[in-house]
Short mmCIF file of C-alpha atoms and ligand atoms in Angstrom, two decimals:
data_model
loop_
_atom_site.label_atom_id
_atom_site.label_comp_id
_atom_site.label_asym_id
_atom_site.label_seq_id
_atom_site.Cartn_x
_atom_site.Cartn_y
_atom_site.Cartn_z
CA MET A 219 -52.38 -67.79 -11.21
CA THR A 220 -51.27 -65.75 -14.20
CA VAL A 221 -47.68 -65.41 -15.25
CA LYS A 222 -46.01 -62.77 -17.38
CA ILE A 223 -43.57 -64.04 -19.95
CA GLY A 224 -41.41 -61.80 -22.14
CA VAL A 225 -40.09 -62.54 -25.62
CA LEU A 226 -36.61 -61.25 -26.37
CA ALA A 227 -37.27 -58.93 -29.30
CA LEU A 228 -33.90 -58.42 -30.97
CA GLN A 229 -34.45 -60.78 -33.90
CA GLY A 230 -36.66 -63.64 -35.01
CA ALA A 231 -40.31 -64.59 -34.90
CA VAL A 232 -41.24 -62.43 -31.91
CA SER A 233 -44.92 -61.79 -32.70
CA GLU A 234 -45.55 -65.51 -33.31
CA HIS A 235 -44.15 -66.36 -29.87
CA ILE A 236 -46.24 -63.59 -28.31
CA LYS A 237 -49.40 -64.95 -29.90
CA ALA A 238 -48.62 -68.53 -28.81
CA LEU A 239 -47.96 -67.40 -25.22
CA LYS A 240 -51.22 -65.40 -25.13
CA ASP A 241 -53.12 -68.38 -26.50
CA SER A 242 -51.51 -70.43 -23.72
CA GLY A 243 -52.92 -68.12 -21.06
CA ALA A 244 -49.87 -66.00 -20.22
CA GLU A 245 -49.50 -62.24 -20.19
CA THR A 246 -46.71 -61.24 -22.48
CA ILE A 247 -44.52 -58.39 -23.73
CA ALA A 248 -41.75 -57.91 -26.29
CA VAL A 249 -38.49 -57.29 -24.43
CA LYS A 250 -36.09 -54.75 -25.87
CA ASP A 251 -34.73 -53.26 -22.71
CA ALA A 252 -33.20 -54.84 -19.59
CA SER A 253 -35.50 -52.91 -17.23
CA GLN A 254 -38.49 -54.81 -18.66
CA LEU A 255 -37.16 -58.07 -17.20
CA GLU A 256 -38.03 -56.99 -13.66
CA GLU A 257 -41.76 -57.55 -14.13
CA LEU A 258 -41.40 -60.98 -15.73
CA ASP A 259 -41.73 -64.56 -14.49
CA GLY A 260 -40.25 -66.10 -17.62
CA LEU A 261 -38.53 -65.29 -20.89
CA VAL A 262 -38.49 -66.77 -24.41
CA LEU A 263 -35.30 -66.57 -26.45
CA PRO A 264 -36.49 -66.97 -30.06
CA GLY A 265 -34.72 -68.31 -33.13
CA GLY A 266 -32.58 -66.22 -35.41
CA GLU A 267 -28.83 -66.22 -35.65
CA SER A 268 -27.16 -66.90 -32.30
CA THR A 269 -23.98 -64.89 -32.96
CA THR A 270 -26.01 -61.86 -34.10
CA MET A 271 -28.38 -62.19 -31.15
CA ARG A 272 -25.40 -62.33 -28.78
CA ARG A 273 -23.94 -59.19 -30.34
CA LEU A 274 -27.26 -57.35 -29.96
CA MET A 275 -27.69 -58.61 -26.39
CA ASP A 276 -24.30 -57.13 -25.53
CA LYS A 277 -25.09 -53.91 -27.34
CA TYR A 278 -28.36 -53.33 -25.46
CA GLY A 279 -27.11 -54.42 -22.04
CA LEU A 280 -29.32 -57.50 -22.08
CA PHE A 281 -26.66 -60.19 -21.80
CA ASP A 282 -25.70 -59.61 -18.16
CA ALA A 283 -29.30 -58.80 -17.26
CA ILE A 284 -30.53 -62.13 -18.65
CA LYS A 285 -27.77 -64.02 -16.82
CA ILE A 286 -29.03 -62.51 -13.56
CA PHE A 287 -32.68 -63.12 -14.53
CA ALA A 288 -31.82 -66.79 -15.17
CA LYS A 289 -30.69 -67.32 -11.58
CA LYS A 290 -34.36 -67.49 -10.51
CA LYS A 291 -36.67 -67.30 -13.52
CA ALA A 292 -37.81 -69.69 -16.24
CA ILE A 293 -36.32 -69.49 -19.75
CA PHE A 294 -37.40 -71.17 -23.00
CA GLY A 295 -34.96 -71.13 -25.92
CA THR A 296 -35.95 -72.12 -29.45
CA CYS A 297 -33.32 -72.86 -32.10
CA ALA A 298 -30.78 -70.01 -31.82
CA GLY A 299 -32.21 -69.50 -28.30
CA LEU A 300 -31.20 -73.08 -27.45
CA ILE A 301 -27.66 -72.33 -28.69
CA LEU A 302 -27.53 -69.24 -26.48
CA MET A 303 -28.52 -71.37 -23.46
CA ALA A 304 -26.04 -74.24 -24.05
CA LYS A 305 -22.95 -74.80 -21.88
CA GLU A 306 -20.96 -76.05 -24.85
CA ILE A 307 -21.11 -75.14 -28.56
CA GLU A 308 -19.10 -77.19 -31.02
CA GLY A 309 -16.26 -75.15 -32.55
CA ARG A 310 -16.71 -72.21 -30.20
CA LYS A 311 -14.56 -71.32 -27.24
CA GLY A 312 -16.93 -70.89 -24.32
CA PRO A 313 -20.72 -70.60 -24.12
CA HIS A 314 -23.03 -67.61 -24.39
CA LEU A 315 -25.40 -67.74 -21.41
CA GLY A 316 -24.34 -71.27 -20.46
CA LEU A 317 -27.56 -72.16 -18.62
CA LEU A 318 -28.23 -75.69 -19.86
CA ASP A 319 -25.87 -78.60 -19.34
CA ILE A 320 -25.87 -79.62 -23.00
CA ASP A 321 -23.39 -79.79 -25.90
CA VAL A 322 -24.81 -78.45 -29.15
CA LYS A 323 -23.83 -78.46 -32.79
CA ARG A 324 -24.98 -75.52 -34.91
CA ASN A 325 -26.46 -75.96 -38.39
CA ALA A 326 -26.25 -79.63 -37.56
CA PHE A 327 -28.45 -81.06 -40.29
CA GLY A 328 -26.12 -79.77 -43.03
CA SER A 329 -26.36 -76.96 -45.53
CA GLN A 330 -28.06 -79.29 -48.06
CA VAL A 331 -31.09 -79.58 -45.80
CA ASP A 332 -31.60 -75.98 -44.86
CA SER A 333 -35.04 -76.52 -43.49
CA PHE A 334 -37.50 -79.37 -43.13
CA GLU A 335 -40.52 -80.48 -41.16
CA SER A 336 -40.93 -83.67 -39.21
CA ASP A 337 -43.56 -85.16 -36.98
CA LEU A 338 -42.18 -85.40 -33.44
CA LYS A 339 -43.21 -87.12 -30.24
CA ILE A 340 -42.44 -84.77 -27.37
CA ASP A 341 -42.68 -85.99 -23.77
CA HIS A 342 -45.13 -83.96 -21.62
CA VAL A 343 -46.14 -81.97 -24.73
CA ALA A 344 -47.65 -84.02 -27.55
CA GLU A 345 -47.74 -87.47 -29.13
CA SER A 346 -47.52 -85.77 -32.50
CA PHE A 347 -46.07 -82.30 -33.03
CA ASP A 348 -45.10 -80.59 -36.27
CA GLY A 349 -41.38 -79.83 -35.87
CA VAL A 350 -40.25 -76.99 -38.15
CA PHE A 351 -36.45 -77.04 -38.42
CA ILE A 352 -34.65 -74.04 -39.96
CA ARG A 353 -30.83 -74.30 -40.12
CA ALA A 354 -31.33 -76.06 -36.85
CA PRO A 355 -28.86 -77.21 -34.24
CA TYR A 356 -29.11 -80.51 -32.41
CA ILE A 357 -28.01 -81.54 -28.96
CA LYS A 358 -25.03 -83.90 -29.01
CA LYS A 359 -24.97 -84.70 -25.32
CA VAL A 360 -26.87 -83.85 -22.15
CA GLY A 361 -25.63 -83.71 -18.55
CA PRO A 362 -27.17 -85.79 -15.72
CA GLY A 363 -29.77 -83.19 -14.70
CA VAL A 364 -31.21 -82.77 -18.17
CA GLU A 365 -34.37 -84.54 -19.32
CA ILE A 366 -34.51 -85.44 -23.01
CA LEU A 367 -38.00 -84.64 -24.35
CA SER A 368 -37.69 -85.43 -28.04
CA THR A 369 -35.38 -86.92 -30.65
CA TYR A 370 -35.30 -86.84 -34.43
CA ASN A 371 -33.22 -89.51 -36.23
CA GLN A 372 -31.57 -90.31 -32.91
CA HIS A 373 -30.53 -86.69 -32.41
CA ILE A 374 -31.80 -84.88 -29.33
CA VAL A 375 -33.97 -81.92 -30.35
CA ALA A 376 -35.75 -80.89 -27.14
CA CYS A 377 -34.86 -80.97 -23.45
CA ARG A 378 -35.63 -79.58 -20.03
CA GLN A 379 -33.43 -78.86 -17.04
CA GLY A 380 -35.53 -77.59 -14.15
CA ARG A 381 -36.89 -74.16 -15.09
CA PHE A 382 -35.04 -74.18 -18.43
CA LEU A 383 -36.69 -75.53 -21.57
CA ALA A 384 -35.19 -75.68 -25.06
CA CYS A 385 -35.87 -77.05 -28.52
CA ALA A 386 -34.01 -77.06 -31.82
CA PHE A 387 -37.11 -76.36 -33.90
CA HIS A 388 -39.69 -73.55 -34.15
CA PRO A 389 -42.92 -74.33 -32.24
CA GLU A 390 -44.10 -70.73 -32.72
CA LEU A 391 -44.49 -71.26 -36.48
CA THR A 392 -47.02 -74.07 -36.31
CA GLY A 393 -50.11 -72.67 -34.59
CA ASP A 394 -49.90 -75.61 -32.17
CA THR A 395 -49.55 -74.11 -28.69
CA HIS A 396 -48.80 -77.30 -26.72
CA PHE A 397 -45.10 -76.54 -26.35
CA HIS A 398 -45.79 -72.98 -25.16
CA GLU A 399 -48.43 -74.31 -22.76
CA TYR A 400 -45.77 -76.58 -21.27
CA PHE A 401 -43.47 -73.59 -20.76
CA VAL A 402 -46.28 -71.60 -19.13
CA LYS A 403 -46.78 -74.55 -16.75
CA ILE A 404 -43.05 -74.64 -15.91
CA THR A 405 -43.10 -70.87 -15.33
CA LYS A 406 -46.09 -71.20 -12.97
CA GLU A 407 -44.41 -74.01 -11.03
CA ASN A 408 -41.31 -71.88 -10.69
CA LYS A 409 -43.13 -68.74 -9.55
N1 LIG B 1843 -28.38 -71.47 -37.46
C1 LIG B 1843 -28.74 -70.52 -36.44
C2 LIG B 1843 -27.62 -70.34 -35.43
O1 LIG B 1843 -26.67 -71.03 -35.48
C3 LIG B 1843 -30.00 -70.96 -35.73
C4 LIG B 1843 -31.14 -71.00 -36.73
C5 LIG B 1843 -32.48 -70.65 -36.16
O2 LIG B 1843 -32.62 -70.10 -35.09
N2 LIG B 1843 -33.49 -70.94 -36.94
O3 LIG B 1843 -27.70 -69.50 -34.60
#
């Protein structure tokens, strides 16, 4: 079975996600318009700046469309994408999409450590994965239906809740496709 997975193309490392999804056996397109969602089985929300991405989603009519899409389809959020999916964001009144039962803190590793790399163990994905963190959030708390997949210094940095997958780092920047392969598998199971 093949699945078609879009990458939200408002901001961020879109072409890197597209390449990783192709290498993981999925068909893929860059999504700029809500009508494109109709043909998709899954969607990637890339990194970037969550408040800017939200503004652009509203501007292009994608916010409501993605909320409807999420009722049945698989979604994978990386970094800012994870923030967009969270039910609670520290210091912000109300969520964006509010799909994942998690509390997140933005820019959580401090402005001193803007970006860093760390070797991560990720359940179902890899014993050793190069985690690239760029002004990354972390997950402070998860609800009962959320599976924790990876931690870094006791902070939760990857999780799954049913057809929703999220991580605080940038798997598309490493050339290692294991994380994307896991999302393709989730998307197939959900189809
Ligand atoms: N700091 C960004 C935010 O709060 C996320 C950074 C990223 O996606 N690399 O939205």
